[in-house]
Coordinates of C-alpha atoms and ligand atoms in Angstrom, one line a residue:
X1 CA 0.1 -0.2 0.1
X2 CA 1.4 3.7 -0.6
X3 CA 1.1 5.7 1.9
X4 CA 2.4 8.7 0.2
X5 CA -0.8 10.9 0.7
X6 CA -1.7 9.7 3.8
X7 CA 1.5 11.0 5.1
X8 CA 1.4 14.2 3.4
X9 CA -2.0 14.8 5.0
X10 CA -0.3 14.3 8.3
X11 CA 2.2 16.6 7.8
X12 CA -0.2 19.1 6.4
X13 CA -2.2 18.6 9.6
X14 CA 0.8 19.7 11.7
X15 CA 0.2 23.3 10.3
X16 CA -2.5 23.9 12.1
X17 CA -1.5 22.5 15.5
X18 CA -2.3 25.2 18.3
X19 CA 0.7 24.5 20.6
X20 CA 1.9 28.0 21.6
X21 CA 2.5 26.3 25.1
X22 CA 4.6 23.2 24.0
X23 CA 5.6 24.5 20.7
X24 CA 5.7 21.0 19.8
X25 CA 3.2 20.5 16.6
X26 CA 1.5 17.3 16.0
X27 CA -0.8 16.1 12.9
X28 CA -2.6 13.3 12.1
X29 CA -4.4 11.8 9.2
X30 CA -6.9 8.8 9.8
X31 CA -7.8 6.8 6.6
X32 CA -11.1 5.7 6.8
X33 CA -12.6 2.9 4.9
X34 CA -14.2 4.6 2.3
X35 CA -11.0 6.3 1.5
X36 CA -11.5 9.6 2.8
X37 CA -9.0 11.1 4.8
X38 CA -9.7 12.9 8.1
X39 CA -6.6 15.6 9.7
X40 CA -6.2 16.3 13.3
X41 CA -4.1 18.7 14.9
X42 CA -3.2 18.9 18.8
X43 CA -5.0 21.8 20.1
X44 CA -3.7 23.1 23.1
X45 CA -5.3 25.8 26.1
X46 CA -4.0 27.7 29.0
X47 CA -5.1 25.3 31.2
X48 CA -2.7 22.7 30.0
X49 CA -4.9 19.7 30.7
X50 CA -7.7 20.6 28.5
X51 CA -5.0 19.7 25.6
X52 CA -6.2 17.5 22.8
X53 CA -3.8 15.6 20.9
X54 CA -3.8 15.5 17.5
X55 CA -5.0 11.7 17.0
X56 CA -8.1 12.4 19.3
X57 CA -8.5 15.5 17.1
X58 CA -8.8 13.5 14.2
X59 CA -10.6 10.5 15.3
X60 CA -13.3 12.8 17.2
X61 CA -13.6 14.8 13.9
X62 CA -14.3 11.7 11.8
X63 CA -16.5 10.1 13.9
X64 CA -18.6 13.5 14.1
X65 CA -18.8 13.3 10.5
X66 CA -20.7 10.0 10.4
X67 CA -17.2 7.9 9.9
X68 CA -17.1 4.8 11.9
X69 CA -14.6 2.5 9.9
X70 CA -11.0 3.1 9.7
X71 CA -7.9 1.8 7.9
X72 CA -4.8 3.6 9.0
X73 CA -3.1 6.4 11.1
X74 CA -0.4 8.4 10.1
X75 CA 1.3 10.8 12.7
X76 CA 3.9 13.8 12.3
X77 CA 5.7 15.6 14.6
X78 CA 8.0 18.2 13.0
X79 CA 9.8 19.5 16.2
X80 CA 11.0 16.1 16.9
X81 CA 14.1 14.6 16.0
X82 CA 12.7 10.8 16.9
X83 CA 9.5 9.2 15.8
X84 CA 6.2 10.5 17.8
X85 CA 3.9 7.5 18.9
X86 CA 0.4 8.3 20.1
X87 CA 0.1 8.8 24.0
X88 CA -1.6 6.6 26.2
X89 CA -5.0 8.1 26.3
X90 CA -5.0 8.1 22.6
X91 CA -4.2 4.4 22.4
X92 CA -7.1 4.0 24.5
X93 CA -9.2 5.9 22.3
X94 CA -8.0 4.4 19.2
X95 CA -8.6 0.9 20.3
X96 CA -12.0 1.8 20.8
X97 CA -12.6 2.1 17.3
X98 CA -10.2 -0.5 15.6
X99 CA -9.0 -3.9 15.7
X100 CA -5.9 -5.0 17.3
X101 CA -4.2 -5.1 13.6
X102 CA -5.1 -1.5 12.9
X103 CA -2.1 -0.3 11.4
X104 CA -0.3 3.2 13.1
X105 CA 2.5 4.9 11.1
X106 CA 4.8 7.6 13.0
X107 CA 7.6 10.0 12.2
X108 CA 9.9 12.9 13.4
X109 CA 11.0 15.6 11.4
X110 CA 13.4 13.3 9.1
X111 CA 9.9 11.8 7.8
X112 CA 11.0 8.2 8.2
X113 CA 7.6 6.7 9.1
X114 CA 7.6 3.4 11.6
X115 CA 5.1 1.3 11.6
X116 CA 2.9 -0.3 14.2
X117 CA -0.1 -1.4 15.3
X118 CA -2.7 -0.7 17.8
X119 CA -2.6 -4.1 19.2
X120 CA 1.3 -3.5 20.0
X121 CA 1.0 -0.1 21.3
X122 CA -2.0 -1.3 23.3
X123 CA -1.8 -4.7 24.3
X124 CA -3.5 -6.5 26.6
X125 CA -6.8 -4.6 26.0
X126 CA -9.3 -6.0 28.9
X127 CA -11.7 -3.3 27.8
X128 CA -12.2 -4.8 24.4
X129 CA -14.8 -7.0 26.0
X130 CA -17.0 -3.9 26.3
X131 CA -17.0 -3.3 22.9
X132 CA -19.9 -3.5 20.5
X133 CA -22.2 -4.0 23.5
Ligands
THU1 N1 0.7 15.2 21.3 C1 0.0 14.8 20.5 O1 -1.0 15.5 19.7 N2 0.0 13.7 19.9 C2 1.3 12.9 20.5 O2 1.4 11.5 19.9 C3 2.5 13.2 21.1 C4 1.8 14.6 22.2 C5 0.6 16.9 21.4 C6 0.1 17.3 22.9 C7 0.9 18.4 23.4 O3 0.1 19.6 22.7 C8 2.0 18.3 23.1 O4 2.0 17.4 21.7 C9 3.6 17.8 23.6 O5 3.1 16.9 24.4

């Protein structure tokens, strides 16, 4: 599968980051089953705990538009010189809407995307049993 467009969408999403506090921009691009790509960026707040990561921005936007099935997620962090994978909260949210084989690609400023899966990043998901109930 060629992920060139998905990656460039994640890279363009980082331009919409609102991160005046951390100065750490993140962009995410979520590929939906029907081919639509939904972008998300990290949105910070002066009440720091209200920050929303790029990954959750993308998922919440997609769900709000009626998208429910997802094929892949790409994350780009231009201010990092290492690949930035989703935080624990985002892993939990991603796992709510995907199977364990769901692919996640992530890169820092070198744009060398690593590939993982939500099952690898969020193993032993005991809350799986509550899915689809
Ligand atoms: N952040 C994301 O948006 N996604 C990640 O995967 C890592 C962290 C954001 C949260 C905060 O705005 C900034 O990056 C620094 O942690």
